[in-house]
Amino acid sequence: MNPSPAASTKCEFSFTVNGEAKNVLAHPMERLLEVLRNDLGLTGAKEGCGEGECGSCSVLLDDMLVNSCLIPIAQANGTSVVTIEGMSAHSLMKPLQESFLECGGAQCGICTPGMILAAAHLLDKKLDPTLADIREGLAGNLCRCTGYMQIFEAVAKAARGRAAP
Amino acid sequence: MRADPADYRLVSPGSLQGVLSLLAAEPAQWLPIAGGTDVMVLYSAGKLANRNLIDIWNIPELRQIEVFPDRISIGAASTYTAVRNHNVVAREFPLLATAASWTGGIANQNRGTLGGNIANASPAADSLPALLIYDAVLTLISVRGERRVPYRTFHTGYKQTILAADELILNISLPRRFSKYFSHARKVGARNAQAISKVYLAALGQVANGAIRDVRLALGSVAPVPLRLNGTEKMLTGKEIAPSLIDAARKSVLKEIRPIDDIRSTARYRSAVACNLVTEFLAKLAAEGATA
Ligand SMILES: Cc1cc2nc3c(=O)[nH]c(=O)nc-3n(C[C@H](O)[C@H](O)[C@H](O)COP(=O)(O)OP(=O)(O)OC[C@H]3O[C@@H](n4cnc5c(N)ncnc54)[C@H](O)[C@@H]3O)c2cc1C
Ligand code: FES
Ligand code: FES
């Protein structure tokens, strides 16, 4: 077992971020969100609420959509994390970017990284999502600008674009 | 104020024995953290009193879902995603699959666990009415051994449980004898996914020859603990569903529940909604239950 660190001792944690191996020295209860933003300079994940309600800090952890504000770094040890910065390699990125642009799915942009990750997570699992699937897939991501319909339409459009040859 | 991570310890023994040994060696010192969707919210808000955390997210025994001929055993650290996507849960325990699908958004379901929902002991926890209805049995484990307890005896009062300081919930076991029932769940809150329930109903029923053969009703957020409506169930059994029976059921529901006023709602509203949800269920049971 890991030696139980005294309060205030930093430990080394290793994980991959966007395909690159990373080692960080951090307190085990440091949140993944802060490690990504402050230690690794990846500011795509944002802090909205800090309590799991808004999804602006969404990342993929071992291919699962999670809120990085609720993950202590110790629980990310040994995992593979993908942030919005790492999504440029994803086949869905271009269609999603284009449909968000065309449908007006992004305004101030604060929610957009989380929306794109939640959408990609959904489209990876469901080839032909219904509007109900899209609403459910994005239910944990809040947007104060668009009113959501543009975002749902953008995701539907990206899905349709992919289904068509 | 935001918590300072330097003030907290989090250890990750990585094995069930390792976790249990530490819980036994330093009783009441270590707070388990599974998916963290309750613990980390408190922590972020600077309200987590316990400074020593022990990671149980990565313990394989707590993540297994095993199917036996007579029951399904769900590891306590199974996520809502794992629970709702399991084919036996989806087919035979729809009330649990549905509750899982309403517990926050997808990101929350990918981390939040059934054991965490039970141990956190909120009267508004959405999976607990389903566990009452399905006669869930919990296996609790410590270095002293295992004990099996009916879930209905686990919550003893507001945020009170029978879990000992050195114990974990190991698994939740559900007998496989409810697949032939008509089932119905309703969550009343600001919205289904991302809001705490004001009132939650999970119900099962069977109708034969026009009369209720068996009925099970459980409500969340109407008492200090999730509540099974034993008296109302008894009153309904053997009767034909008619307006007079529904009136009697509403009176009986009001006698059994103990709702309170809080930031989300009022006792009066909760009473009215609880009655309406039971009425709605009985109407559906009359219309659709006979064929089930
Ligand atoms: C955005 C958001 C939305 C939510 N929506 C809902 C909702 O709609 N309905 C609802 O019911 N809940 C909801 N929750 C609350 C939460 O997701 C659930 O209660 C969840 O089941 C907690 O599980 P966890 O593994 O994350 O618990 P943790 O936070 O890891 O732990 C919670 C408590 O349980 C204890 N514990 C955990 N596992 C065990 C075990 N195996 N043995 C003993 N003790 C254990 C911990 O010590 C702690 O006290 C929501 C939370 C958030 C952040
Ligand atoms: S900042 Fe993490 S969910 Fe809002
Ligand atoms: S675009 Fe501004 S919050 Fe969504």
PDB file of C-alpha atoms in Angstrom, chain B residues 4-269:
ATOM      1  CA  ASP B   4      -6.940  23.580   0.993  1.00  0.00           C
ATOM      2  CA  PRO B   5      -5.743  20.192  -0.346  1.00  0.00           C
ATOM      3  CA  ALA B   6      -2.726  20.439   1.959  1.00  0.00           C
ATOM      4  CA  ASP B   7      -5.085  19.938   4.894  1.00  0.00           C
ATOM      5  CA  TYR B   8      -6.375  16.572   3.670  1.00  0.00           C
ATOM      6  CA  ARG B   9      -4.963  13.089   3.315  1.00  0.00           C
ATOM      7  CA  LEU B  10      -6.199  10.575   0.767  1.00  0.00           C
ATOM      8  CA  VAL B  11      -4.735   7.085   0.787  1.00  0.00           C
ATOM      9  CA  SER B  12      -5.328   4.413  -1.797  1.00  0.00           C
ATOM     10  CA  PRO B  13      -4.602   0.936  -0.399  1.00  0.00           C
ATOM     11  CA  GLY B  14      -5.800  -0.640  -3.655  1.00  0.00           C
ATOM     12  CA  SER B  15      -7.104  -3.838  -2.036  1.00  0.00           C
ATOM     13  CA  LEU B  16     -10.186  -4.660   0.006  1.00  0.00           C
ATOM     14  CA  GLN B  17      -8.053  -6.119   2.812  1.00  0.00           C
ATOM     15  CA  GLY B  18      -5.894  -2.994   2.853  1.00  0.00           C
ATOM     16  CA  VAL B  19      -8.932  -0.744   3.181  1.00  0.00           C
ATOM     17  CA  LEU B  20     -10.587  -2.867   5.890  1.00  0.00           C
ATOM     18  CA  SER B  21      -7.356  -3.131   7.905  1.00  0.00           C
ATOM     19  CA  LEU B  22      -6.926   0.622   8.012  1.00  0.00           C
ATOM     20  CA  LEU B  23     -10.606   1.187   8.894  1.00  0.00           C
ATOM     21  CA  ALA B  24     -10.164  -1.311  11.769  1.00  0.00           C
ATOM     22  CA  ALA B  25      -6.773  -0.018  12.962  1.00  0.00           C
ATOM     23  CA  GLU B  26      -7.916   3.589  13.219  1.00  0.00           C
ATOM     24  CA  PRO B  27     -11.681   3.409  13.725  1.00  0.00           C
ATOM     25  CA  ALA B  28     -13.766   6.420  12.722  1.00  0.00           C
ATOM     26  CA  GLN B  29     -10.653   8.212  11.429  1.00  0.00           C
ATOM     27  CA  TRP B  30     -11.052   7.424   7.735  1.00  0.00           C
ATOM     28  CA  LEU B  31     -13.883   8.426   5.443  1.00  0.00           C
ATOM     29  CA  PRO B  32     -14.282   6.174   2.387  1.00  0.00           C
ATOM     30  CA  ILE B  33     -14.507   7.922  -0.978  1.00  0.00           C
ATOM     31  CA  ALA B  34     -15.961   5.999  -3.924  1.00  0.00           C
ATOM     32  CA  GLY B  35     -17.103   8.148  -6.874  1.00  0.00           C
ATOM     33  CA  GLY B  36     -16.760  11.284  -4.765  1.00  0.00           C
ATOM     34  CA  THR B  37     -19.944  12.893  -6.092  1.00  0.00           C
ATOM     35  CA  ASP B  38     -21.119  13.629  -2.558  1.00  0.00           C
ATOM     36  CA  VAL B  39     -17.745  13.831  -0.772  1.00  0.00           C
ATOM     37  CA  MET B  40     -16.034  16.107  -3.317  1.00  0.00           C
ATOM     38  CA  VAL B  41     -18.961  18.517  -3.377  1.00  0.00           C
ATOM     39  CA  LEU B  42     -18.587  18.990   0.381  1.00  0.00           C
ATOM     40  CA  TYR B  43     -14.811  19.202   0.031  1.00  0.00           C
ATOM     41  CA  SER B  44     -14.954  21.828  -2.710  1.00  0.00           C
ATOM     42  CA  ALA B  45     -17.289  23.920  -0.616  1.00  0.00           C
ATOM     43  CA  GLY B  46     -14.861  23.723   2.314  1.00  0.00           C
ATOM     44  CA  LYS B  47     -17.434  21.755   4.323  1.00  0.00           C
ATOM     45  CA  LEU B  48     -15.783  18.330   4.563  1.00  0.00           C
ATOM     46  CA  ALA B  49     -15.079  17.873   8.269  1.00  0.00           C
ATOM     47  CA  ASN B  50     -13.194  14.596   7.891  1.00  0.00           C
ATOM     48  CA  ARG B  51      -9.544  15.230   6.962  1.00  0.00           C
ATOM     49  CA  ASN B  52      -8.558  11.599   6.243  1.00  0.00           C
ATOM     50  CA  LEU B  53      -9.965   9.909   3.172  1.00  0.00           C
ATOM     51  CA  ILE B  54      -9.534   6.373   1.958  1.00  0.00           C
ATOM     52  CA  ASP B  55     -10.054   5.509  -1.682  1.00  0.00           C
ATOM     53  CA  ILE B  56     -12.440   2.612  -2.418  1.00  0.00           C
ATOM     54  CA  TRP B  57     -13.044   3.451  -6.090  1.00  0.00           C
ATOM     55  CA  ASN B  58     -10.370   1.034  -7.335  1.00  0.00           C
ATOM     56  CA  ILE B  59     -11.331  -2.062  -5.322  1.00  0.00           C
ATOM     57  CA  PRO B  60     -12.339  -4.851  -7.749  1.00  0.00           C
ATOM     58  CA  GLU B  61     -14.618  -6.704  -5.265  1.00  0.00           C
ATOM     59  CA  LEU B  62     -16.721  -3.559  -4.919  1.00  0.00           C
ATOM     60  CA  ARG B  63     -17.218  -3.177  -8.681  1.00  0.00           C
ATOM     61  CA  GLN B  64     -18.504  -6.660  -9.577  1.00  0.00           C
ATOM     62  CA  ILE B  65     -22.060  -7.307 -10.712  1.00  0.00           C
ATOM     63  CA  GLU B  66     -22.835 -11.036 -10.434  1.00  0.00           C
ATOM     64  CA  VAL B  67     -25.969 -12.801 -11.590  1.00  0.00           C
ATOM     65  CA  PHE B  68     -27.169 -15.937  -9.771  1.00  0.00           C
ATOM     66  CA  PRO B  69     -30.285 -17.992 -10.541  1.00  0.00           C
ATOM     67  CA  ASP B  70     -32.180 -16.462  -7.629  1.00  0.00           C
ATOM     68  CA  ARG B  71     -30.598 -13.013  -7.179  1.00  0.00           C
ATOM     69  CA  ILE B  72     -28.307 -10.352  -8.594  1.00  0.00           C
ATOM     70  CA  SER B  73     -25.457  -9.032  -6.489  1.00  0.00           C
ATOM     71  CA  ILE B  74     -24.307  -5.498  -7.282  1.00  0.00           C
ATOM     72  CA  GLY B  75     -20.924  -4.399  -5.935  1.00  0.00           C
ATOM     73  CA  ALA B  76     -21.373  -1.283  -3.793  1.00  0.00           C
ATOM     74  CA  ALA B  77     -18.992   0.806  -5.910  1.00  0.00           C
ATOM     75  CA  SER B  78     -20.827  -0.022  -9.154  1.00  0.00           C
ATOM     76  CA  THR B  79     -21.595   3.220 -10.931  1.00  0.00           C
ATOM     77  CA  TYR B  80     -25.045   4.282 -12.058  1.00  0.00           C
ATOM     78  CA  THR B  81     -23.827   3.782 -15.623  1.00  0.00           C
ATOM     79  CA  ALA B  82     -22.818   0.174 -14.895  1.00  0.00           C
ATOM     80  CA  VAL B  83     -26.094  -0.466 -13.061  1.00  0.00           C
ATOM     81  CA  ARG B  84     -28.456   0.954 -15.684  1.00  0.00           C
ATOM     82  CA  ASN B  85     -26.578  -0.688 -18.567  1.00  0.00           C
ATOM     83  CA  HIS B  86     -26.584  -4.144 -16.990  1.00  0.00           C
ATOM     84  CA  ASN B  87     -29.072  -6.252 -18.945  1.00  0.00           C
ATOM     85  CA  VAL B  88     -30.519  -8.101 -15.931  1.00  0.00           C
ATOM     86  CA  VAL B  89     -31.017  -4.837 -14.031  1.00  0.00           C
ATOM     87  CA  ALA B  90     -32.617  -3.204 -17.071  1.00  0.00           C
ATOM     88  CA  ARG B  91     -34.946  -6.175 -17.669  1.00  0.00           C
ATOM     89  CA  GLU B  92     -35.909  -7.303 -14.176  1.00  0.00           C
ATOM     90  CA  PHE B  93     -35.311  -4.245 -11.980  1.00  0.00           C
ATOM     91  CA  PRO B  94     -36.536  -1.323 -14.101  1.00  0.00           C
ATOM     92  CA  LEU B  95     -37.172   0.839 -11.028  1.00  0.00           C
ATOM     93  CA  LEU B  96     -33.468   0.740 -10.192  1.00  0.00           C
ATOM     94  CA  ALA B  97     -32.349   1.273 -13.797  1.00  0.00           C
ATOM     95  CA  THR B  98     -34.694   4.255 -14.068  1.00  0.00           C
ATOM     96  CA  ALA B  99     -33.510   5.790 -10.799  1.00  0.00           C
ATOM     97  CA  ALA B 100     -29.909   5.417 -12.003  1.00  0.00           C
ATOM     98  CA  SER B 101     -30.752   7.154 -15.285  1.00  0.00           C
ATOM     99  CA  TRP B 102     -32.164  10.153 -13.355  1.00  0.00           C
ATOM    100  CA  THR B 103     -29.252  10.578 -10.946  1.00  0.00           C
ATOM    101  CA  GLY B 104     -27.592  13.678 -12.297  1.00  0.00           C
ATOM    102  CA  GLY B 105     -26.195  13.880 -15.808  1.00  0.00           C
ATOM    103  CA  ILE B 106     -24.050  11.301 -17.590  1.00  0.00           C
ATOM    104  CA  ALA B 107     -20.826  12.534 -15.965  1.00  0.00           C
ATOM    105  CA  ASN B 108     -22.408  12.068 -12.534  1.00  0.00           C
ATOM    106  CA  GLN B 109     -23.659   8.599 -13.465  1.00  0.00           C
ATOM    107  CA  ASN B 110     -20.161   7.639 -14.619  1.00  0.00           C
ATOM    108  CA  ARG B 111     -18.786   8.283 -11.102  1.00  0.00           C
ATOM    109  CA  GLY B 112     -21.652   8.130  -8.594  1.00  0.00           C
ATOM    110  CA  THR B 113     -22.138   4.698  -7.025  1.00  0.00           C
ATOM    111  CA  LEU B 114     -25.069   2.800  -5.569  1.00  0.00           C
ATOM    112  CA  GLY B 115     -23.183   2.152  -2.313  1.00  0.00           C
ATOM    113  CA  GLY B 116     -22.404   5.867  -2.029  1.00  0.00           C
ATOM    114  CA  ASN B 117     -26.088   6.722  -2.419  1.00  0.00           C
ATOM    115  CA  ILE B 118     -26.957   4.271   0.377  1.00  0.00           C
ATOM    116  CA  ALA B 119     -24.156   5.272   2.779  1.00  0.00           C
ATOM    117  CA  ASN B 120     -24.693   8.988   2.214  1.00  0.00           C
ATOM    118  CA  ALA B 121     -28.153   8.407   3.711  1.00  0.00           C
ATOM    119  CA  SER B 122     -30.062  11.318   2.239  1.00  0.00           C
ATOM    120  CA  PRO B 123     -33.855  10.973   2.532  1.00  0.00           C
ATOM    121  CA  ALA B 124     -33.920  12.352  -1.031  1.00  0.00           C
ATOM    122  CA  ALA B 125     -31.617   9.693  -2.491  1.00  0.00           C
ATOM    123  CA  ASP B 126     -33.280   8.466  -5.653  1.00  0.00           C
ATOM    124  CA  SER B 127     -32.193   4.815  -5.765  1.00  0.00           C
ATOM    125  CA  LEU B 128     -33.385   3.966  -2.262  1.00  0.00           C
ATOM    126  CA  PRO B 129     -37.158   3.660  -2.858  1.00  0.00           C
ATOM    127  CA  ALA B 130     -36.345   1.035  -5.529  1.00  0.00           C
ATOM    128  CA  LEU B 131     -34.143  -0.869  -3.056  1.00  0.00           C
ATOM    129  CA  LEU B 132     -37.017  -0.894  -0.548  1.00  0.00           C
ATOM    130  CA  ILE B 133     -39.443  -2.175  -3.166  1.00  0.00           C
ATOM    131  CA  TYR B 134     -37.130  -4.960  -4.365  1.00  0.00           C
ATOM    132  CA  ASP B 135     -36.361  -6.280  -0.839  1.00  0.00           C
ATOM    133  CA  ALA B 136     -32.652  -5.479  -1.228  1.00  0.00           C
ATOM    134  CA  VAL B 137     -30.225  -7.158   1.152  1.00  0.00           C
ATOM    135  CA  LEU B 138     -26.913  -5.453   1.946  1.00  0.00           C
ATOM    136  CA  THR B 139     -23.703  -7.285   2.718  1.00  0.00           C
ATOM    137  CA  LEU B 140     -21.558  -5.270   5.129  1.00  0.00           C
ATOM    138  CA  ILE B 141     -17.925  -6.210   5.562  1.00  0.00           C
ATOM    139  CA  SER B 142     -15.142  -5.494   8.047  1.00  0.00           C
ATOM    140  CA  VAL B 143     -12.086  -7.350   9.338  1.00  0.00           C
ATOM    141  CA  ARG B 144     -14.524  -8.971  11.767  1.00  0.00           C
ATOM    142  CA  GLY B 145     -16.361 -10.646   8.891  1.00  0.00           C
ATOM    143  CA  GLU B 146     -19.476 -10.143   6.801  1.00  0.00           C
ATOM    144  CA  ARG B 147     -23.083  -9.611   7.841  1.00  0.00           C
ATOM    145  CA  ARG B 148     -26.192  -9.541   5.700  1.00  0.00           C
ATOM    146  CA  VAL B 149     -28.909  -7.071   6.596  1.00  0.00           C
ATOM    147  CA  PRO B 150     -32.182  -6.221   4.878  1.00  0.00           C
ATOM    148  CA  TYR B 151     -31.809  -2.734   3.373  1.00  0.00           C
ATOM    149  CA  ARG B 152     -35.057  -1.649   5.057  1.00  0.00           C
ATOM    150  CA  THR B 153     -33.291  -1.817   8.454  1.00  0.00           C
ATOM    151  CA  PHE B 154     -30.200   0.137   7.326  1.00  0.00           C
ATOM    152  CA  HIS B 155     -31.415   3.730   7.688  1.00  0.00           C
ATOM    153  CA  THR B 156     -32.554   4.329  11.241  1.00  0.00           C
ATOM    154  CA  GLY B 157     -33.191   8.074  11.225  1.00  0.00           C
ATOM    155  CA  TYR B 158     -32.263  11.265   9.405  1.00  0.00           C
ATOM    156  CA  LYS B 159     -28.734  10.593   8.047  1.00  0.00           C
ATOM    157  CA  GLN B 160     -28.422   7.708  10.563  1.00  0.00           C
ATOM    158  CA  THR B 161     -27.372   4.184   9.556  1.00  0.00           C
ATOM    159  CA  ILE B 162     -26.378   0.917  11.214  1.00  0.00           C
ATOM    160  CA  LEU B 163     -22.978   0.911   9.458  1.00  0.00           C
ATOM    161  CA  ALA B 164     -20.183   0.445  12.020  1.00  0.00           C
ATOM    162  CA  ALA B 165     -17.109   2.704  11.895  1.00  0.00           C
ATOM    163  CA  ASP B 166     -14.914  -0.096  10.530  1.00  0.00           C
ATOM    164  CA  GLU B 167     -17.443  -1.383   7.970  1.00  0.00           C
ATOM    165  CA  LEU B 168     -18.000  -0.953   4.252  1.00  0.00           C
ATOM    166  CA  ILE B 169     -21.027  -1.841   2.195  1.00  0.00           C
ATOM    167  CA  LEU B 170     -19.715  -4.709   0.055  1.00  0.00           C
ATOM    168  CA  ASN B 171     -22.685  -5.389  -2.184  1.00  0.00           C
ATOM    169  CA  ILE B 172     -26.416  -5.011  -2.700  1.00  0.00           C
ATOM    170  CA  SER B 173     -28.333  -8.154  -3.495  1.00  0.00           C
ATOM    171  CA  LEU B 174     -31.796  -8.210  -5.106  1.00  0.00           C
ATOM    172  CA  PRO B 175     -33.968 -11.349  -5.311  1.00  0.00           C
ATOM    173  CA  ARG B 176     -35.032 -12.093  -8.894  1.00  0.00           C
ATOM    174  CA  ARG B 177     -38.756 -12.387  -8.332  1.00  0.00           C
ATOM    175  CA  PHE B 178     -40.191  -9.084  -9.492  1.00  0.00           C
ATOM    176  CA  SER B 179     -40.018  -9.326 -13.276  1.00  0.00           C
ATOM    177  CA  LYS B 180     -43.738 -10.107 -13.656  1.00  0.00           C
ATOM    178  CA  TYR B 181     -44.892  -6.947 -11.902  1.00  0.00           C
ATOM    179  CA  PHE B 182     -46.167  -3.737 -13.402  1.00  0.00           C
ATOM    180  CA  SER B 183     -43.694  -1.036 -12.347  1.00  0.00           C
ATOM    181  CA  HIS B 184     -43.818   2.720 -12.235  1.00  0.00           C
ATOM    182  CA  ALA B 185     -41.478   5.496 -11.043  1.00  0.00           C
ATOM    183  CA  ARG B 186     -41.928   9.252 -10.864  1.00  0.00           C
ATOM    184  CA  LYS B 187     -39.432  11.876  -9.778  1.00  0.00           C
ATOM    185  CA  VAL B 188     -40.881  15.275  -9.025  1.00  0.00           C
ATOM    186  CA  GLY B 189     -38.206  17.965  -8.931  1.00  0.00           C
ATOM    187  CA  ALA B 190     -37.071  21.008 -10.881  1.00  0.00           C
ATOM    188  CA  ARG B 191     -36.127  18.500 -13.567  1.00  0.00           C
ATOM    189  CA  ASN B 192     -35.421  14.779 -13.777  1.00  0.00           C
ATOM    190  CA  ALA B 193     -31.691  14.622 -14.337  1.00  0.00           C
ATOM    191  CA  GLN B 194     -29.880  17.336 -12.502  1.00  0.00           C
ATOM    192  CA  ALA B 195     -32.057  18.215  -9.532  1.00  0.00           C
ATOM    193  CA  ILE B 196     -32.723  16.822  -6.083  1.00  0.00           C
ATOM    194  CA  SER B 197     -36.168  15.255  -5.754  1.00  0.00           C
ATOM    195  CA  LYS B 198     -39.017  17.002  -3.990  1.00  0.00           C
ATOM    196  CA  VAL B 199     -40.916  13.728  -3.950  1.00  0.00           C
ATOM    197  CA  TYR B 200     -39.989  10.377  -5.482  1.00  0.00           C
ATOM    198  CA  LEU B 201     -42.263   7.353  -5.976  1.00  0.00           C
ATOM    199  CA  ALA B 202     -41.264   3.819  -6.889  1.00  0.00           C
ATOM    200  CA  ALA B 203     -44.073   1.286  -7.148  1.00  0.00           C
ATOM    201  CA  LEU B 204     -44.830  -2.260  -8.230  1.00  0.00           C
ATOM    202  CA  GLY B 205     -48.161  -3.975  -8.551  1.00  0.00           C
ATOM    203  CA  GLN B 206     -50.005  -7.024  -9.832  1.00  0.00           C
ATOM    204  CA  VAL B 207     -53.684  -7.189 -10.693  1.00  0.00           C
ATOM    205  CA  ALA B 208     -55.529 -10.488 -11.070  1.00  0.00           C
ATOM    206  CA  ASN B 209     -59.266 -10.928 -11.798  1.00  0.00           C
ATOM    207  CA  GLY B 210     -59.808  -7.215 -11.371  1.00  0.00           C
ATOM    208  CA  ALA B 211     -58.319  -7.049  -7.856  1.00  0.00           C
ATOM    209  CA  ILE B 212     -54.896  -5.961  -6.605  1.00  0.00           C
ATOM    210  CA  ARG B 213     -53.003  -9.149  -5.853  1.00  0.00           C
ATOM    211  CA  ASP B 214     -49.840  -7.482  -4.600  1.00  0.00           C
ATOM    212  CA  VAL B 215     -48.666  -3.878  -4.375  1.00  0.00           C
ATOM    213  CA  ARG B 216     -45.474  -2.229  -3.201  1.00  0.00           C
ATOM    214  CA  LEU B 217     -45.088   1.521  -2.710  1.00  0.00           C
ATOM    215  CA  ALA B 218     -42.021   3.484  -1.606  1.00  0.00           C
ATOM    216  CA  LEU B 219     -41.522   7.238  -1.403  1.00  0.00           C
ATOM    217  CA  GLY B 220     -38.423   9.427  -1.140  1.00  0.00           C
ATOM    218  CA  SER B 221     -38.240  12.908   0.461  1.00  0.00           C
ATOM    219  CA  VAL B 222     -41.398  12.541   2.551  1.00  0.00           C
ATOM    220  CA  ALA B 223     -39.841  11.333   5.829  1.00  0.00           C
ATOM    221  CA  PRO B 224     -36.416  11.292   7.564  1.00  0.00           C
ATOM    222  CA  VAL B 225     -35.690   8.025   5.730  1.00  0.00           C
ATOM    223  CA  PRO B 226     -36.908   6.559   2.433  1.00  0.00           C
ATOM    224  CA  LEU B 227     -40.330   5.171   3.280  1.00  0.00           C
ATOM    225  CA  ARG B 228     -42.189   1.999   2.361  1.00  0.00           C
ATOM    226  CA  LEU B 229     -45.962   2.515   2.692  1.00  0.00           C
ATOM    227  CA  ASN B 230     -46.749  -0.742   4.493  1.00  0.00           C
ATOM    228  CA  GLY B 231     -50.135   0.344   5.817  1.00  0.00           C
ATOM    229  CA  THR B 232     -51.378   1.615   2.471  1.00  0.00           C
ATOM    230  CA  GLU B 233     -50.147  -1.521   0.707  1.00  0.00           C
ATOM    231  CA  LYS B 234     -52.041  -3.713   3.161  1.00  0.00           C
ATOM    232  CA  MET B 235     -55.180  -1.659   2.806  1.00  0.00           C
ATOM    233  CA  LEU B 236     -55.039  -1.950  -1.008  1.00  0.00           C
ATOM    234  CA  THR B 237     -54.306  -5.656  -1.278  1.00  0.00           C
ATOM    235  CA  GLY B 238     -57.202  -7.784  -2.494  1.00  0.00           C
ATOM    236  CA  LYS B 239     -59.325  -4.775  -3.476  1.00  0.00           C
ATOM    237  CA  GLU B 240     -60.620  -3.639  -6.804  1.00  0.00           C
ATOM    238  CA  ILE B 241     -59.227  -0.286  -8.005  1.00  0.00           C
ATOM    239  CA  ALA B 242     -62.138   2.172  -7.868  1.00  0.00           C
ATOM    240  CA  PRO B 243     -62.518   5.879  -6.970  1.00  0.00           C
ATOM    241  CA  SER B 244     -63.478   5.014  -3.387  1.00  0.00           C
ATOM    242  CA  LEU B 245     -60.338   2.890  -2.983  1.00  0.00           C
ATOM    243  CA  ILE B 246     -58.171   5.685  -4.368  1.00  0.00           C
ATOM    244  CA  ASP B 247     -59.706   8.102  -1.832  1.00  0.00           C
ATOM    245  CA  ALA B 248     -58.938   5.676   0.969  1.00  0.00           C
ATOM    246  CA  ALA B 249     -55.382   5.226  -0.333  1.00  0.00           C
ATOM    247  CA  ARG B 250     -54.808   9.005  -0.305  1.00  0.00           C
ATOM    248  CA  LYS B 251     -55.952   9.220   3.319  1.00  0.00           C
ATOM    249  CA  SER B 252     -53.705   6.311   4.235  1.00  0.00           C
ATOM    250  CA  VAL B 253     -50.676   7.879   2.483  1.00  0.00           C
ATOM    251  CA  LEU B 254     -51.160  11.068   4.526  1.00  0.00           C
ATOM    252  CA  LYS B 255     -51.149   9.020   7.728  1.00  0.00           C
ATOM    253  CA  GLU B 256     -47.882   7.294   6.849  1.00  0.00           C
ATOM    254  CA  ILE B 257     -45.692  10.126   5.561  1.00  0.00           C
ATOM    255  CA  ARG B 258     -43.900  12.746   7.671  1.00  0.00           C
ATOM    256  CA  PRO B 259     -42.851  15.444   5.203  1.00  0.00           C
ATOM    257  CA  ILE B 260     -41.074  18.631   6.225  1.00  0.00           C
ATOM    258  CA  ASP B 261     -40.592  22.157   4.888  1.00  0.00           C
ATOM    259  CA  ASP B 262     -37.109  22.795   3.474  1.00  0.00           C
ATOM    260  CA  ILE B 263     -35.400  24.874   0.793  1.00  0.00           C
ATOM    261  CA  ARG B 264     -36.725  22.675  -1.995  1.00  0.00           C
ATOM    262  CA  SER B 265     -40.360  22.458  -1.026  1.00  0.00           C
ATOM    263  CA  THR B 266     -43.010  22.533   1.679  1.00  0.00           C
ATOM    264  CA  ALA B 267     -44.624  19.752   3.691  1.00  0.00           C
ATOM    265  CA  ARG B 268     -48.016  20.705   2.261  1.00  0.00           C
ATOM    266  CA  TYR B 269     -46.802  20.485  -1.322  1.00  0.00           C
TER     267      TYR B 269
END
